[in-house]
Structure formats: C-alpha cells, structure tokens
Coordinates of C-alpha atoms in Angstrom, one line a residue:
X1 CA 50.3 56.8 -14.3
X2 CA 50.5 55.2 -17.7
X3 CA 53.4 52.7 -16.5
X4 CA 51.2 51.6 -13.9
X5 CA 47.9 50.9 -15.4
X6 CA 49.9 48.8 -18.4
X7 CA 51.8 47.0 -15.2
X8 CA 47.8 46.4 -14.5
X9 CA 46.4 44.8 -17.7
X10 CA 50.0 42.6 -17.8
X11 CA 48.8 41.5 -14.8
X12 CA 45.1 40.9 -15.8
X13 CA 46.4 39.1 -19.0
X14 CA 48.8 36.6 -17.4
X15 CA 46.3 35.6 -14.3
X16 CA 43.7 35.1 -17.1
X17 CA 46.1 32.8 -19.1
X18 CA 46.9 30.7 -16.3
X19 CA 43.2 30.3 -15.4
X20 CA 42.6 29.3 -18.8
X21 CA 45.7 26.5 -18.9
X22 CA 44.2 25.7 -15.6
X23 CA 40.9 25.1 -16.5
X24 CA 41.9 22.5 -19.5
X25 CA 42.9 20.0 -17.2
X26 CA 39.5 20.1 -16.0
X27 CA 36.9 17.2 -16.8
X28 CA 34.5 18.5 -19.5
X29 CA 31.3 17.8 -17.2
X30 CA 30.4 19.6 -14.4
X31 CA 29.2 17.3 -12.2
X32 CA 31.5 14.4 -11.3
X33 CA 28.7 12.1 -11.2
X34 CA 28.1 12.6 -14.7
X35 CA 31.6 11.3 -15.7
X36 CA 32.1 8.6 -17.1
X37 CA 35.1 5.7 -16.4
X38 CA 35.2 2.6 -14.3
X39 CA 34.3 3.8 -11.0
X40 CA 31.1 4.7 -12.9
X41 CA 30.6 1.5 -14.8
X42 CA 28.1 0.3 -12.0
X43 CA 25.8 3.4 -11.7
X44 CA 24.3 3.1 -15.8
X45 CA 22.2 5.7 -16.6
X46 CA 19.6 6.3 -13.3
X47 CA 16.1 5.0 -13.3
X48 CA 13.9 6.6 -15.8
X49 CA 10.8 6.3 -14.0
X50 CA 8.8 8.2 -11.5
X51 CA 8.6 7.5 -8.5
X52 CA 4.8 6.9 -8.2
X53 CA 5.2 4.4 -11.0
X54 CA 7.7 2.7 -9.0
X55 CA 5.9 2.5 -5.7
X56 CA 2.4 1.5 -7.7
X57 CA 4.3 -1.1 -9.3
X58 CA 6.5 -2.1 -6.2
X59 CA 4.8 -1.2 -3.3
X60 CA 3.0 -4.2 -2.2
X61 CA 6.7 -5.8 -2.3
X62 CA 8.3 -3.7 -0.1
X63 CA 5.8 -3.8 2.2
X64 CA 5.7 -7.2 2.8
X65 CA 9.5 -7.6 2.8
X66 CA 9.6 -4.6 5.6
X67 CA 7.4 -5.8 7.8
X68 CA 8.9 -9.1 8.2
X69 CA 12.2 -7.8 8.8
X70 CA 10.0 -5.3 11.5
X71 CA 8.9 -8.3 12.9
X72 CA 11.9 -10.9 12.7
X73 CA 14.9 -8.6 12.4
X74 CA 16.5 -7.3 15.5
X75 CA 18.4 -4.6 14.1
X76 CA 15.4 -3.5 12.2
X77 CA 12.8 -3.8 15.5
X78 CA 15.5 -1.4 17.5
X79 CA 15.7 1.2 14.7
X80 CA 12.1 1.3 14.7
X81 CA 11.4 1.3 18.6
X82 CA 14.4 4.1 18.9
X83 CA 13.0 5.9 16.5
X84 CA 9.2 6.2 17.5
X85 CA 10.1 7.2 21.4
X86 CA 12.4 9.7 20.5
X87 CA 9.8 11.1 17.6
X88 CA 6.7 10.6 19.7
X89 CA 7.7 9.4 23.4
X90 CA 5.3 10.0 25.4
X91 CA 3.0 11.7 23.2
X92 CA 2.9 14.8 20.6
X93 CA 0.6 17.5 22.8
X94 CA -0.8 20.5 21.4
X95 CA -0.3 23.8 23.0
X96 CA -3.5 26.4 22.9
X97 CA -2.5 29.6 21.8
X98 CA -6.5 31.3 23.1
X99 CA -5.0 34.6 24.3
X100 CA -7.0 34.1 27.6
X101 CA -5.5 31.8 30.0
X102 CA -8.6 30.1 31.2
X103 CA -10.0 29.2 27.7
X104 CA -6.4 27.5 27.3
X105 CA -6.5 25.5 30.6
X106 CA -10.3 24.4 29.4
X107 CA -8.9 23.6 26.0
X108 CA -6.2 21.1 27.1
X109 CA -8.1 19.1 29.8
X110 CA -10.7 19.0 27.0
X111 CA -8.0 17.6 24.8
X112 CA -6.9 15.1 27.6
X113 CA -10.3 14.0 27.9
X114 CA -11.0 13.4 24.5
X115 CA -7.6 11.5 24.1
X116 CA -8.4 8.8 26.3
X117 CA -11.4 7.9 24.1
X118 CA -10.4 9.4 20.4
X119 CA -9.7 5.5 18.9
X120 CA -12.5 4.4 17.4
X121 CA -11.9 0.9 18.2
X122 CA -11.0 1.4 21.7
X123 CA -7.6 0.1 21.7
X124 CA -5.2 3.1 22.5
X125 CA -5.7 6.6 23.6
X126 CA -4.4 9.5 21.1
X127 CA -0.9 9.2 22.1
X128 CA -0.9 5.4 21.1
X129 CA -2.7 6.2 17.6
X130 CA 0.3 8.6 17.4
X131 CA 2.7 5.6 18.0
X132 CA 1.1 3.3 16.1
X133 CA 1.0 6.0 13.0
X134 CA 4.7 6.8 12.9
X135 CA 5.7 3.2 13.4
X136 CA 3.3 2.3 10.2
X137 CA 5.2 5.3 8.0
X138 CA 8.7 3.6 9.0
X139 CA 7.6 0.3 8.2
X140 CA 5.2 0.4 5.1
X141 CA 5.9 4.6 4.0
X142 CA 2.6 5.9 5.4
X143 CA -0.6 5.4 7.4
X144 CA -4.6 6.5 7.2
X145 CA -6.8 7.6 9.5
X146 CA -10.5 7.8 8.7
X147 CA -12.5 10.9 10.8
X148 CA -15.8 9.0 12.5
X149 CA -18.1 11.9 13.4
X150 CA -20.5 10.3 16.4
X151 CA -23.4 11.0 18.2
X152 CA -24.2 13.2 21.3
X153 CA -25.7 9.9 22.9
X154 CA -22.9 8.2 22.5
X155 CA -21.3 9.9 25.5
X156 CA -18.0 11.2 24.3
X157 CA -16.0 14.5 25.9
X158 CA -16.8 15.1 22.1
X159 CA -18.7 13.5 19.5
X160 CA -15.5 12.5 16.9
X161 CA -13.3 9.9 16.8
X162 CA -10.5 8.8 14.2
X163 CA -10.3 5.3 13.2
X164 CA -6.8 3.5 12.3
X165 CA -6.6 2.3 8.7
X166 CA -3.3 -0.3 7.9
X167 CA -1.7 1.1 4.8
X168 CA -2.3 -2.2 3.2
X169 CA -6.0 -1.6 3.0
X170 CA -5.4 0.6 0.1
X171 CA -4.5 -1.4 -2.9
X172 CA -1.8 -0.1 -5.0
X173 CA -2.7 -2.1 -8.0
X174 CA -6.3 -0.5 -8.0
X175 CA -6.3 2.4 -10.8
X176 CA -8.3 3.4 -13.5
X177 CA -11.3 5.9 -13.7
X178 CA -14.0 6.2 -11.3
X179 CA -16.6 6.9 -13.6
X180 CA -17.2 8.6 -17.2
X181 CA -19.2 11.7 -15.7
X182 CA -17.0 13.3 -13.6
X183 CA -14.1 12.2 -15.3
X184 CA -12.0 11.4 -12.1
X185 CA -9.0 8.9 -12.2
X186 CA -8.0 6.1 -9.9
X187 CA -4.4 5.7 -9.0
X188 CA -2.4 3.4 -6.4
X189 CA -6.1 3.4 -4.9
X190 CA -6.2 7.2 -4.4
X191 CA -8.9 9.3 -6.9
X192 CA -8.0 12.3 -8.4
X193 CA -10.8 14.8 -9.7
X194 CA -9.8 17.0 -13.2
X195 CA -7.6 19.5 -11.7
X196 CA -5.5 17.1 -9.8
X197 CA -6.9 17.4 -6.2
X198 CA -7.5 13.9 -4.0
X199 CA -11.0 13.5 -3.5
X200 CA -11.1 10.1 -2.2
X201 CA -9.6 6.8 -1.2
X202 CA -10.7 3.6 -2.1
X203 CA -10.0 1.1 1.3
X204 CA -10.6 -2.8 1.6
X205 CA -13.1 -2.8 4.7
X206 CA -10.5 -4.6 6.3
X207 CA -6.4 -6.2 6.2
X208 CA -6.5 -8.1 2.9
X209 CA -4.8 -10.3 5.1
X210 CA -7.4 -10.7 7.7
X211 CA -10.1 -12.4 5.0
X212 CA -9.8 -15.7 6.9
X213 CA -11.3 -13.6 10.0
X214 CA -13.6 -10.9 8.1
X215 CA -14.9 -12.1 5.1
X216 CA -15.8 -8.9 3.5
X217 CA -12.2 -7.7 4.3
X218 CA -11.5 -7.3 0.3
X219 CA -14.4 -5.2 -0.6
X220 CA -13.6 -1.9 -1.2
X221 CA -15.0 1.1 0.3
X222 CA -14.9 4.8 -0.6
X223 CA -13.6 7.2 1.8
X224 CA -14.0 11.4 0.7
X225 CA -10.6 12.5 1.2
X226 CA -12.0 15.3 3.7
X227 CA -12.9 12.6 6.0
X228 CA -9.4 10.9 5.2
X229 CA -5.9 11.7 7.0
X230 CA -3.1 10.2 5.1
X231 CA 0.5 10.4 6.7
X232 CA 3.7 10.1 4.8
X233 CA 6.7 11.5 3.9
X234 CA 6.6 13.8 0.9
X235 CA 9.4 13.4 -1.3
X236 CA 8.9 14.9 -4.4
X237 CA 6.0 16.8 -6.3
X238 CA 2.8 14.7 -7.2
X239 CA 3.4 12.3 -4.8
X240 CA 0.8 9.6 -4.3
X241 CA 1.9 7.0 -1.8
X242 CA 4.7 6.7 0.4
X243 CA 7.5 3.5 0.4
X244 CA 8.6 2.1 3.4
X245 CA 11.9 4.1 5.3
X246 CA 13.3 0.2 5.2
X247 CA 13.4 0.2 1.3
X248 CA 16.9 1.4 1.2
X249 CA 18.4 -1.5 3.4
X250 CA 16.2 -4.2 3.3
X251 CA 18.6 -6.5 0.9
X252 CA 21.1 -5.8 3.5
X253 CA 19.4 -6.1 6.9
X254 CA 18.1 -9.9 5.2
X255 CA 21.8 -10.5 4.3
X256 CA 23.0 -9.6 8.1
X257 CA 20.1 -11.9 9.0
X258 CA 21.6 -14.8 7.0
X259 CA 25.2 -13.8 8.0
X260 CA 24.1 -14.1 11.8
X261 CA 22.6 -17.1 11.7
X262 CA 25.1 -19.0 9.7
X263 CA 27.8 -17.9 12.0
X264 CA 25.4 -19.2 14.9
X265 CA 25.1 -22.6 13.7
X266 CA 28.8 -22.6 12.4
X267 CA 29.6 -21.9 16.1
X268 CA 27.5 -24.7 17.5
X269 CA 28.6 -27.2 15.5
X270 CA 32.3 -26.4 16.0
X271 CA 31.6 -26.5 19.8
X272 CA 30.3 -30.3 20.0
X273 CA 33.5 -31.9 20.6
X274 CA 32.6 -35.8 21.3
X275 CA 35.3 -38.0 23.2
X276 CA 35.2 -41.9 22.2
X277 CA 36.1 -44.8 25.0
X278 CA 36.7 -48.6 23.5
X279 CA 34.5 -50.7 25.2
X280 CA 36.4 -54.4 25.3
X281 CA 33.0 -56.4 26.1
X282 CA 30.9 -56.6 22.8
X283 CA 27.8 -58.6 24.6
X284 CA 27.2 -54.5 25.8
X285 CA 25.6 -52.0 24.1
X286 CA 28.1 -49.3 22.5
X287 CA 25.8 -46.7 22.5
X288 CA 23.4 -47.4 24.8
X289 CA 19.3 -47.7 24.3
X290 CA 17.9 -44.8 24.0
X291 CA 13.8 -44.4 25.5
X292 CA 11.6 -41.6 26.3
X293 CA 9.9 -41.1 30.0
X294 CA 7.1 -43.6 29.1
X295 CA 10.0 -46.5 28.5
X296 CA 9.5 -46.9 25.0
X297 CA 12.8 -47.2 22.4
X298 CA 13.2 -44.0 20.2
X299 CA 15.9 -46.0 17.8
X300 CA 14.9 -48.8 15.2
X301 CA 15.7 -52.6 16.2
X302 CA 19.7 -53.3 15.9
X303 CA 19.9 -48.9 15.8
X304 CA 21.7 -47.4 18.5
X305 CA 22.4 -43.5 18.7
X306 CA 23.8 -40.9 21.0
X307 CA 22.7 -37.1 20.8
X308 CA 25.9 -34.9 20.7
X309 CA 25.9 -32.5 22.6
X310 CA 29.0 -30.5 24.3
X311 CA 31.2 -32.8 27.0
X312 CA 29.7 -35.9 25.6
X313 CA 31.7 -39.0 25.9
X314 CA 30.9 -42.4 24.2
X315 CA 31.8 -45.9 24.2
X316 CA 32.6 -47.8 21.1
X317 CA 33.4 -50.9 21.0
X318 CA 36.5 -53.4 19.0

C-alpha cells in the first residue's frame, strides 16, 4: 500500500513540474490584447473617455455624416431597408393576454382602430411610426416620441396620440443646470433631477434644419420625460443618447463611395475610343460647326469641336 501511494505523489510531483516549465513559456499577461509588440503598435492605449462624453461631444457629427450616406449611399440605403422589414415588416402587433376571449378580440380591433389614427400629424398609421422609429435608431442612434393626450371631441377610437420627434431636435451641445432650486442638470439636452432619474427633455419645436420653413424651429421646448418615449440602444450603464449603428463604417462606406465612382469615370473615359479620317480639302470644315435646335453656333468664331463620345469618327485635315 505504501509503494503505491509514493508511486502516487511521484506522479503528482513530476505532472506538477511539467506544468510549471510549461507555464514559463507563457506571456506574463493574461489577456492577449494586453500584450504588447508590433501587431499592437496600432491599438495605443484605448480611449479614456466615456462614452456619453463622446457622443455629447461627437454626436451631431455622426449624425450628419450617417444620414447622407442613408441618403446617397447604396450600400448603406440596402442595409437599412433590409434591416427595418425584417425588424418591423409589416408591423410589431401586440397580443392581449385578458384571460377572456371576447375582451381580447375587443382589445385588438380597438388597437387596429386606434392605429390608423395614432400619428399626431397624420402621416402614417402605427405600423409606419414603427418604421419610421427603427429606421431613425439605425441612422442617427435613436428616436423620440412625445405622448399627445386629446380631447373626446376630437373624435378618436381613443383620445391619445404620439407625435414623431427627429433625434436632431434634441441638441447635444445643450447642458448645464436647469435651475438653482431644484438643483437638476442638463446633459446632451436630457435633464437629470438629484438622484439621477430623467425628468425631461429639452426639444427644438422643430428640425434645426427646417428654420428656413418654421421660424421658431430653434426654440427649445420642455417635454416631462413621462410624456417622452425615447428609443435607443442601451450600451452601457448611464447612458444618455444613442450614436448612430453607421458609426462603425461610415469612413469606409464614404471610401467605397469614392472607390465606385472613380472606377466609373475611369471606365468611361477608357471606353471613348475616337477614330481620325484626313480630310485632303482644307476650304472644309475639319470638325464641323457645331449649333443647337434654334440654329445658333455653340463654338467661338475660328473654334471648332466635336463631343467624344463612343464610335465617334472625325475628320482632320493636312
């Protein structure tokens, strides 16, 4: 019995040596993206600040620079279109969970109702408001809604409606406090009471770039954050505003725009092959006059010119 528990520990020992010679050829940090070396050289040292100094800070850049590419990049206007039908198709419906059936059936012809009039600006039903918001989180990081309680003479299935606010109609650069008695604090245009909580957002009355077509479009207007619906993606704790789902490739997506282009125009140059024909007679034009359908000459006196196009042939003279 002896023999075999010291045949044991021999075994222990030298499994325990090998670890350790094994584990010296390790790198000393645990992570491999802490190491250092030249495949590292390009990283540095991470950004040091938060994120919601970041997006205060950089926001109204990205935004701009997304929605252009939204509106001018085809790779970027596919993403987004693919993305929205799958995500919202035909429309995000809610399902009554009333344990009676009736009440159910009641509740979702009541929903159906409301949905065809729930935009306060009469635009889209509730399935388009539903479009219209997760297209607004792709392109800019997030999207408002502001709830517009209404009257029971105003005829709705029910007297509410929510009214569409463009993300840029909260000012990022607009912080500070709100005012020295309740001690609140302004930040990317959200305010925060004492304790942290969002108690209201501060929106231009209209798109900041609308004030050629509503002149009070840059005066600001508080909104209580109960009456407030704010969509975006949450990425980390404390979050104030969303950034744009573009961020990440919007260098790239304006290089491929370049890139396509270039290799356009490079292709429609290299396709206008001209052919030349020596004219012997040099009382006739070489190139011909050239006139628009009223008869009158597009090229100086003593000018001649051609436009080169593919298969274009031209005489020249001695």
């Amino acid at each position: 019995m002896f023999e075999k528990f010291k045949k044991l520990v021999s075994e222990a020992v030298n499994l325990g040596s090998r670890g350790a010679s094994a584990s010296s050829a390790l790198p000393s940090s645990g992570y491999s993206g802490a190491t250092g070396g030249r495949r590292a050289a390009n990283l540095g040292g991470g950004i040091s600040r938060g994120q919601n100094s970041l997006t205060i800070a950089e926001g109204t850049t990205l935004v701009r620079r997304s929605r252009k590419l939204s509106l001018n990049n085809p790779a970027a206007v596919a993403a987004i279109d693919a993305f929205v039908s799958n995500a919202v198709g035909t429309g995000i419906v809610p399902h009554p969970t009333h344990p009676k059936e009736k009440v159910r059936k009641k509740l979702r012809a009541l929903w159906e109702e409301w949905g065809q009039s729930a935009d306060a600006d009469g635009l889209v039903d509730v399935y388009g408001q539903q479009s219209i918001a997760c297209r607004n989180v792709l392109v800019a990081g997030e999207m408002f809604g502001r709830f517009r309680p209404r009257r029971l003479s105003d005829g709705l299935p029910l007297p509410f409606q929510v009214q569409m606010i463009d993300p840029e109609q909260l000012p990022f650069y607009f912080n500070g406090g709100s005012s020295p008695s309740d001690g609140n604090i302004i930040r990317g245009g959200v305010e925060f009471d004492t304790i942290g909580r969002r108690v209201a957002y501060h929106f231009y009355k209209a798109h900041p770039g609308d004030a050629d077509v509503w002149p009070d479009a840059f005066e600001l207007t508080r909104v209580l954050a109960a009456e407030a619906l704010h969509v975006f993606r949450v990425t980390q704790a404390r979050q104030i505003r969303g950034t744009p789902w573009l961020a990440p490739v919007i260098i790239r997506l304006a290089d491929l725009d370049e890139y396509t282009d270039a290799t356009i125009m490079r292709t429609k140059i290299a396709n206008k092959y001209v052919g030349t024909i020596r004219n012997i007679s040099p009382d006739e034009s070489v190139l011909g006059v050239i006139s628009d359908q009223e008869g009158n000459q597009l090229a100086p006196d003593g000018v001649s010119f051609a436009n080169v196009e593919p298969g274009t042939i031209v005489e020249l003279g001695d």
